[in-house]
């Protein structure tokens, strides 16, 4: 079997494929872990209707999510209906009621046993304990899970951008190596053929002279 003498070696093709595969694996890993980490930011959950005390250690904008599917304390909650549920949120120390604003743009998640969508935004200007209360105006008593957190959208966008950069970087590097190797080998193959042709011609001429 004739050894391939054309440079660069074909091993670069293998390296190109390996970079692509590693990039795709890293892309999938970053996407899954990033989304899971992002959802974990929505770490406060309460069952409504009812009254619960929650503590905010940071000021800023928070979002309330209605979890259509949730698992709390080993119990599964699954419903798409929160019609008629009224909420209030107040600072226990000052008694100040926080304004709950309908979300202008709906954000949602669906990871593992949790599936939710944003319903309200509110702003916490003073860290501390707050009372959240939920009730139905009618006799309805459908239990639902609400999750509260901040930074979900920002973290999600950051994760998506990181995944996009990883994807295009791995594809770009692998394609560049592949094209470089292909063109370089093609050029060197032509040069080798020209060189061999010249050598054969010279040998033929020398053979004729010797005769």
Short mmCIF file of C-alpha atoms in Angstrom, two decimals:
data_model
loop_
_atom_site.label_atom_id
_atom_site.label_comp_id
_atom_site.label_asym_id
_atom_site.label_seq_id
_atom_site.Cartn_x
_atom_site.Cartn_y
_atom_site.Cartn_z
CA UNK A 1 0.00 0.00 0.00
CA UNK A 2 1.40 3.35 -1.09
CA UNK A 3 1.95 5.76 1.74
CA UNK A 4 0.30 9.15 1.44
CA UNK A 5 3.18 11.63 1.07
CA UNK A 6 1.04 14.70 0.48
CA UNK A 7 1.24 17.31 3.22
CA UNK A 8 -0.42 18.30 5.51
CA UNK A 9 -1.35 14.90 6.89
CA UNK A 10 -4.93 13.59 6.73
CA UNK A 11 -4.94 13.61 10.54
CA UNK A 12 -6.05 17.24 10.28
CA UNK A 13 -9.36 16.03 8.85
CA UNK A 14 -9.82 13.92 11.97
CA UNK A 15 -8.92 16.88 14.19
CA UNK A 16 -11.47 19.00 12.32
CA UNK A 17 -14.23 16.46 12.97
CA UNK A 18 -13.21 16.07 16.63
CA UNK A 19 -13.36 19.84 17.16
CA UNK A 20 -16.84 19.90 15.64
CA UNK A 21 -18.08 17.00 17.80
CA UNK A 22 -16.55 18.44 20.98
CA UNK A 23 -18.12 21.79 20.16
CA UNK A 24 -21.56 20.23 19.75
CA UNK A 25 -21.16 18.31 23.01
CA UNK A 26 -20.11 21.51 24.81
CA UNK A 27 -23.03 23.36 23.21
CA UNK A 28 -25.52 20.78 24.50
CA UNK A 29 -23.90 20.75 27.96
CA UNK A 30 -23.93 24.54 28.29
CA UNK A 31 -27.53 24.71 27.08
CA UNK A 32 -28.85 22.10 29.53
CA UNK A 33 -26.85 23.22 32.56
CA UNK A 34 -27.45 26.88 31.73
CA UNK A 35 -31.21 26.48 31.54
CA UNK A 36 -31.31 24.41 34.73
CA UNK A 37 -29.18 27.01 36.52
CA UNK A 38 -31.39 29.79 35.18
CA UNK A 39 -34.60 28.14 36.39
CA UNK A 40 -32.99 27.58 39.80
CA UNK A 41 -32.98 31.38 40.20
CA UNK A 42 -36.76 31.15 40.54
CA UNK A 43 -36.24 29.56 43.94
CA UNK A 44 -39.16 30.83 46.03
CA UNK A 45 -42.42 28.91 45.61
CA UNK A 46 -45.75 29.15 47.39
CA UNK A 47 -49.08 27.34 47.11
CA UNK A 48 -52.13 29.53 46.60
CA UNK A 49 -54.80 30.36 47.67
CA UNK A 50 -53.45 31.09 51.11
CA UNK A 51 -51.04 33.35 52.96
CA UNK A 52 -47.27 32.88 53.01
CA UNK A 53 -44.31 34.84 54.34
CA UNK A 54 -41.35 35.21 52.01
CA UNK A 55 -38.06 37.04 52.44
CA UNK A 56 -36.28 39.11 49.82
CA UNK A 57 -32.59 39.60 50.58
CA UNK A 58 -32.01 41.79 47.53
CA UNK A 59 -33.78 44.79 46.10
CA UNK A 60 -34.74 45.06 42.45
CA UNK A 61 -37.26 43.79 39.95
CA UNK A 62 -38.86 40.40 40.61
CA UNK A 63 -41.25 38.26 38.61
CA UNK A 64 -44.08 35.99 39.72
CA UNK A 65 -44.52 32.84 37.66
CA UNK A 66 -47.55 30.59 37.51
CA UNK A 67 -46.27 27.01 37.50
CA UNK A 68 -48.56 24.91 35.32
CA UNK A 69 -46.62 21.85 36.45
CA UNK A 70 -44.75 21.68 39.72
CA UNK A 71 -43.53 19.34 42.44
CA UNK A 72 -43.51 20.57 46.04
CA UNK A 73 -42.84 18.43 49.08
CA UNK A 74 -43.43 15.30 47.02
CA UNK A 75 -46.82 16.47 45.77
CA UNK A 76 -47.51 17.04 42.08
CA UNK A 77 -49.43 20.15 41.05
CA UNK A 78 -50.63 20.42 37.48
CA UNK A 79 -53.18 22.92 36.17
CA UNK A 80 -53.57 25.54 33.45
CA UNK A 81 -56.32 27.45 35.24
CA UNK A 82 -55.77 30.41 37.58
CA UNK A 83 -58.76 32.41 36.45
CA UNK A 84 -60.19 34.41 39.32
CA UNK A 85 -57.09 34.19 41.53
CA UNK A 86 -56.30 37.54 43.16
CA UNK A 87 -52.90 38.31 44.70
CA UNK A 88 -51.55 40.90 47.09
CA UNK A 89 -48.00 41.45 48.33
CA UNK A 90 -47.01 43.70 51.22
CA UNK A 91 -44.00 44.55 53.32
CA UNK A 92 -44.66 43.11 56.78
CA UNK A 93 -42.56 45.75 58.56
CA UNK A 94 -44.01 48.83 56.86
CA UNK A 95 -47.35 47.48 55.68
CA UNK A 96 -46.66 48.90 52.22
CA UNK A 97 -48.52 47.16 49.38
CA UNK A 98 -46.39 46.40 46.33
CA UNK A 99 -47.86 47.02 42.91
CA UNK A 100 -48.18 43.85 40.84
CA UNK A 101 -47.87 44.68 37.14
CA UNK A 102 -48.91 42.31 34.37
CA UNK A 103 -45.87 41.16 32.40
CA UNK A 104 -45.60 42.93 29.04
CA UNK A 105 -43.65 40.04 27.52
CA UNK A 106 -44.28 36.50 28.70
CA UNK A 107 -41.25 34.42 29.66
CA UNK A 108 -41.60 30.71 30.27
CA UNK A 109 -39.66 27.60 31.21
CA UNK A 110 -40.13 23.86 31.00
CA UNK A 111 -37.44 21.91 32.83
CA UNK A 112 -37.90 18.56 34.53
CA UNK A 113 -40.92 18.61 36.81
CA UNK A 114 -41.35 22.37 36.48
CA UNK A 115 -43.22 24.30 33.81
CA UNK A 116 -44.19 27.91 34.30
CA UNK A 117 -44.90 31.27 32.72
CA UNK A 118 -44.57 34.83 33.96
CA UNK A 119 -47.72 36.65 35.11
CA UNK A 120 -46.64 39.62 37.26
CA UNK A 121 -43.65 41.90 37.81
CA UNK A 122 -42.99 43.93 40.94
CA UNK A 123 -40.20 45.98 42.43
CA UNK A 124 -38.68 45.47 45.87
CA UNK A 125 -37.11 48.67 47.17
CA UNK A 126 -36.39 47.41 50.67
CA UNK A 127 -35.08 43.98 51.60
CA UNK A 128 -37.00 42.13 54.27
CA UNK A 129 -39.99 39.90 54.91
CA UNK A 130 -43.11 40.18 52.81
CA UNK A 131 -46.54 38.63 52.99
CA UNK A 132 -48.07 37.23 49.84
CA UNK A 133 -51.75 36.44 49.90
CA UNK A 134 -53.92 34.80 47.28
CA UNK A 135 -57.65 34.20 47.15
CA UNK A 136 -60.55 33.54 44.82
CA UNK A 137 -63.56 35.85 44.75
CA UNK A 138 -65.75 32.79 44.13
CA UNK A 139 -65.97 29.45 45.96
CA UNK A 140 -63.27 28.06 43.69
CA UNK A 141 -60.46 26.34 45.60
CA UNK A 142 -58.05 25.23 42.86
CA UNK A 143 -54.56 24.88 44.37
CA UNK A 144 -51.80 26.41 42.25
CA UNK A 145 -48.06 26.94 42.67
CA UNK A 146 -46.53 30.37 42.20
CA UNK A 147 -42.77 30.83 41.85
CA UNK A 148 -40.93 34.07 42.51
CA UNK A 149 -37.46 35.06 41.34
CA UNK A 150 -35.32 37.66 39.62
CA UNK A 151 -32.80 37.71 36.79
CA UNK A 152 -34.37 34.83 34.86
CA UNK A 153 -34.56 36.57 31.48
CA UNK A 154 -31.07 38.10 31.79
CA UNK A 155 -29.53 34.75 32.73
CA UNK A 156 -31.43 32.99 29.94
CA UNK A 157 -30.21 35.49 27.32
CA UNK A 158 -26.65 35.10 28.63
CA UNK A 159 -26.91 31.32 28.35
CA UNK A 160 -28.30 31.50 24.80
CA UNK A 161 -25.56 33.91 23.67
CA UNK A 162 -22.85 31.71 25.20
CA UNK A 163 -24.30 28.67 23.42
CA UNK A 164 -24.45 30.53 20.09
CA UNK A 165 -20.82 31.66 20.42
CA UNK A 166 -19.75 28.10 21.30
CA UNK A 167 -21.66 26.67 18.33
CA UNK A 168 -20.31 29.05 15.70
CA UNK A 169 -16.77 29.01 17.13
CA UNK A 170 -16.55 25.20 16.97
CA UNK A 171 -18.14 25.06 13.51
CA UNK A 172 -15.93 27.90 12.26
CA UNK A 173 -12.67 26.41 13.53
CA UNK A 174 -13.48 22.92 12.23
CA UNK A 175 -14.49 24.26 8.78
CA UNK A 176 -11.36 26.43 8.54
CA UNK A 177 -9.10 23.47 9.38
CA UNK A 178 -10.96 21.23 6.92
CA UNK A 179 -10.83 23.74 4.04
CA UNK A 180 -7.20 24.63 4.76
CA UNK A 181 -6.20 20.97 4.77
CA UNK A 182 -8.16 20.20 1.60
CA UNK A 183 -6.76 23.15 -0.38
CA UNK A 184 -3.21 22.67 0.89
CA UNK A 185 -3.22 18.96 0.06
CA UNK A 186 -4.72 19.64 -3.37
CA UNK A 187 -2.04 22.24 -4.13
CA UNK A 188 0.79 20.04 -2.86
CA UNK A 189 -0.58 17.05 -4.77
CA UNK A 190 -0.45 19.05 -8.01
CA UNK A 191 3.08 20.24 -7.21
CA UNK A 192 4.14 16.65 -6.49
CA UNK A 193 2.67 15.45 -9.76
CA UNK A 194 4.46 18.22 -11.64
CA UNK A 195 7.70 17.40 -9.85
CA UNK A 196 7.35 13.68 -10.61
CA UNK A 197 6.52 14.45 -14.22
CA UNK A 198 9.67 16.55 -14.56
CA UNK A 199 11.77 13.82 -12.95
CA UNK A 200 10.30 11.18 -15.27
CA UNK A 201 11.03 13.37 -18.27
CA UNK A 202 14.61 13.94 -17.15
CA UNK A 203 15.12 10.23 -16.54
CA UNK A 204 13.70 9.45 -19.95
CA UNK A 205 16.03 11.95 -21.63
CA UNK A 206 19.04 10.59 -19.75
CA UNK A 207 18.05 7.06 -20.75
CA UNK A 208 17.91 8.03 -24.40
CA UNK A 209 21.35 9.64 -24.16
CA UNK A 210 22.84 6.52 -22.60
CA UNK A 211 21.53 4.42 -25.46
#
